[in-house]
Short mmCIF file of C-alpha atoms and ligand atoms in Angstrom, two decimals:
data_model
loop_
_atom_site.label_atom_id
_atom_site.label_comp_id
_atom_site.label_asym_id
_atom_site.label_seq_id
_atom_site.Cartn_x
_atom_site.Cartn_y
_atom_site.Cartn_z
CA UNK A 204 28.08 -39.87 -130.43
CA UNK A 205 28.99 -36.37 -129.28
CA UNK A 206 26.26 -36.56 -126.64
CA UNK A 207 27.38 -39.96 -125.46
CA UNK A 208 30.89 -38.65 -124.98
CA UNK A 209 29.66 -35.60 -123.11
CA UNK A 210 27.56 -37.81 -120.86
CA UNK A 211 30.58 -39.97 -120.18
CA UNK A 212 32.71 -36.93 -119.33
CA UNK A 213 29.97 -35.64 -117.06
CA UNK A 214 29.79 -39.03 -115.34
CA UNK A 215 33.58 -38.95 -114.72
CA UNK A 216 33.36 -35.48 -113.16
CA UNK A 217 30.40 -36.49 -110.98
CA UNK A 218 32.21 -39.62 -109.84
CA UNK A 219 35.33 -37.69 -108.80
CA UNK A 220 33.12 -35.11 -107.09
CA UNK A 221 31.21 -37.77 -105.14
CA UNK A 222 34.30 -39.72 -104.13
CA UNK A 223 37.35 -37.44 -104.40
CA UNK A 224 40.59 -39.44 -104.55
CA UNK A 225 43.33 -38.47 -102.08
CA UNK A 226 40.94 -36.18 -100.25
CA UNK A 227 41.82 -34.26 -97.08
CA UNK A 228 45.04 -33.31 -95.30
CA UNK A 229 48.39 -35.04 -95.53
CA UNK A 230 50.44 -35.27 -92.36
CA UNK A 231 53.39 -35.15 -92.40
CA UNK A 232 53.91 -33.30 -95.65
CA UNK A 233 56.90 -31.71 -97.39
CA UNK A 234 54.98 -28.71 -98.60
CA UNK A 235 51.46 -27.40 -98.88
CA UNK A 236 49.92 -24.67 -101.00
CA UNK A 237 46.53 -23.02 -100.82
CA UNK A 238 44.49 -21.87 -103.77
CA UNK A 239 41.46 -19.61 -103.93
CA UNK A 240 39.29 -18.87 -106.92
CA UNK A 241 37.34 -15.67 -106.19
CA UNK A 242 35.23 -16.07 -109.34
CA UNK A 243 33.48 -19.11 -107.91
CA UNK A 244 34.54 -19.21 -104.24
CA UNK A 245 36.53 -22.45 -104.56
CA UNK A 246 39.14 -22.98 -101.85
CA UNK A 247 41.59 -25.82 -101.70
CA UNK A 248 44.91 -26.86 -100.21
CA UNK A 249 47.29 -29.24 -101.94
CA UNK A 250 49.69 -31.21 -99.73
CA UNK A 251 52.68 -33.06 -101.14
CA UNK A 252 55.24 -35.36 -99.59
CA UNK A 253 58.43 -35.94 -101.52
CA UNK A 254 60.71 -38.89 -101.10
CA UNK A 255 63.90 -37.87 -102.88
CA UNK A 256 62.91 -37.29 -106.49
CA UNK A 257 59.55 -39.01 -106.11
CA UNK A 258 56.23 -37.41 -105.26
CA UNK A 259 55.47 -40.09 -102.72
CA UNK A 260 52.07 -38.83 -101.61
CA UNK A 261 49.66 -36.04 -102.44
CA UNK A 262 46.32 -34.92 -101.08
CA UNK A 263 43.91 -32.19 -102.04
CA UNK A 264 41.55 -30.75 -99.45
CA UNK A 265 38.93 -28.95 -101.51
CA UNK A 266 35.91 -26.85 -100.52
CA UNK A 267 34.52 -25.88 -103.84
CA UNK A 268 32.27 -26.61 -106.78
CA UNK A 269 32.03 -29.95 -108.56
CA UNK A 270 34.58 -28.94 -111.18
CA UNK A 271 37.24 -27.79 -108.72
CA UNK A 272 36.73 -30.89 -106.56
CA UNK A 273 36.86 -33.23 -109.55
CA UNK A 274 39.91 -31.46 -110.92
CA UNK A 275 41.75 -31.85 -107.59
CA UNK A 276 40.82 -35.51 -107.45
CA UNK A 277 41.89 -36.17 -111.05
CA UNK A 278 45.12 -34.21 -110.50
CA UNK A 279 46.16 -36.17 -107.41
CA UNK A 280 45.37 -39.49 -109.08
CA UNK A 281 47.49 -38.54 -112.10
CA UNK A 282 50.64 -37.50 -110.24
CA UNK A 283 50.77 -39.63 -107.06
CA UNK A 284 53.87 -41.81 -106.89
CA UNK A 285 55.48 -40.27 -109.98
CA UNK A 286 59.00 -38.81 -110.28
CA UNK A 287 58.97 -35.02 -109.81
CA UNK A 288 60.27 -34.48 -113.36
CA UNK A 289 57.30 -36.41 -114.73
CA UNK A 290 54.90 -34.56 -112.41
CA UNK A 291 56.15 -31.25 -113.82
CA UNK A 292 55.51 -32.48 -117.34
CA UNK A 293 52.00 -33.73 -116.48
CA UNK A 294 51.31 -30.34 -114.86
CA UNK A 295 52.49 -28.36 -117.89
CA UNK A 296 50.50 -30.59 -120.26
CA UNK A 297 47.36 -30.27 -118.13
CA UNK A 298 47.53 -26.46 -118.04
CA UNK A 299 48.12 -26.40 -121.79
CA UNK A 300 45.07 -28.63 -122.33
CA UNK A 301 42.87 -26.46 -120.13
CA UNK A 302 44.11 -22.99 -121.09
CA UNK A 303 46.32 -23.27 -124.19
CA UNK A 304 45.54 -21.13 -127.22
CA UNK A 305 44.88 -24.01 -129.56
CA UNK A 306 41.78 -26.10 -129.18
CA UNK A 307 43.18 -29.45 -128.05
CA UNK A 308 42.28 -32.83 -129.45
CA UNK A 309 41.49 -34.93 -126.40
CA UNK A 310 40.58 -38.50 -125.84
CA UNK A 311 40.27 -40.66 -122.79
CA UNK A 312 42.96 -43.11 -123.80
CA UNK A 313 45.57 -40.37 -124.20
CA UNK A 314 44.56 -38.04 -121.37
CA UNK A 315 42.68 -40.22 -118.90
CA UNK A 316 40.04 -38.57 -116.75
CA UNK A 317 41.59 -35.17 -117.46
CA UNK A 318 39.86 -35.35 -120.84
CA UNK A 319 36.57 -34.90 -118.99
CA UNK A 320 37.63 -31.44 -117.78
CA UNK A 321 38.61 -30.02 -121.14
CA UNK A 322 34.94 -29.16 -121.82
CA UNK A 323 35.31 -26.22 -119.40
CA UNK A 324 37.20 -24.41 -122.17
CA UNK A 325 33.74 -23.58 -123.53
CA UNK A 326 32.89 -21.80 -120.26
CA UNK A 327 35.62 -19.22 -119.58
CA UNK A 328 34.18 -18.39 -116.14
CA UNK A 329 34.75 -22.00 -115.06
CA UNK A 330 38.28 -22.48 -116.35
CA UNK A 331 39.79 -21.30 -113.07
CA UNK A 332 37.72 -23.91 -111.24
CA UNK A 333 39.49 -26.56 -113.30
CA UNK A 334 42.99 -25.06 -113.10
CA UNK A 335 42.99 -24.15 -109.38
CA UNK A 336 44.27 -27.51 -108.12
CA UNK A 337 46.97 -27.56 -110.79
CA UNK A 338 48.17 -24.07 -109.88
CA UNK A 339 48.26 -25.12 -106.23
CA UNK A 340 50.31 -28.19 -107.19
CA UNK A 341 52.75 -25.91 -109.04
CA UNK A 342 53.03 -23.68 -105.96
CA UNK A 343 53.60 -26.68 -103.68
CA UNK A 344 56.33 -27.99 -106.01
CA UNK A 345 58.01 -24.57 -105.94
CA UNK A 346 57.71 -24.43 -102.17
CA UNK A 347 55.30 -21.47 -102.23
CA UNK A 348 52.41 -21.48 -99.79
CA UNK A 349 50.04 -19.66 -102.09
CA UNK A 350 48.93 -20.55 -105.60
CA UNK A 351 48.87 -17.91 -108.29
CA UNK A 352 45.90 -18.32 -110.59
CA UNK A 353 47.10 -15.78 -113.12
ZN1 ZN B 138 34.31 -23.49 -109.07
#
């Protein structure tokens, strides 16, 4: 059962990596923020376009490993079209899941494809691959051009 679940999670990550959702640049955009993960070499830029209080469109242009690409794809799919207040909550919850002190209880029905990324908690060197897109989203929401990964 554990193996089946891990295979499923792996399949989700591979699928997002093969066909990243909301891939590339967004023009015009309200704000963009770049992120770089020196541990792995992942580079990405998150573009957002706000329409009032709604995150109308988002794209993530990622040159990185499978985990960073999949994370960017999953992130954009989770927040596109949502009110900014909800986006901020999704962002905080995602970072807590990926980096929070307590081992989270995850399942696909509650967390969607994000559940597939929580396995990186077992590989500390890869956690920044998974959080990079989320930090870049936070920077874009703040209006900063550069993501902080600390
Ligand atoms: Zn990486």
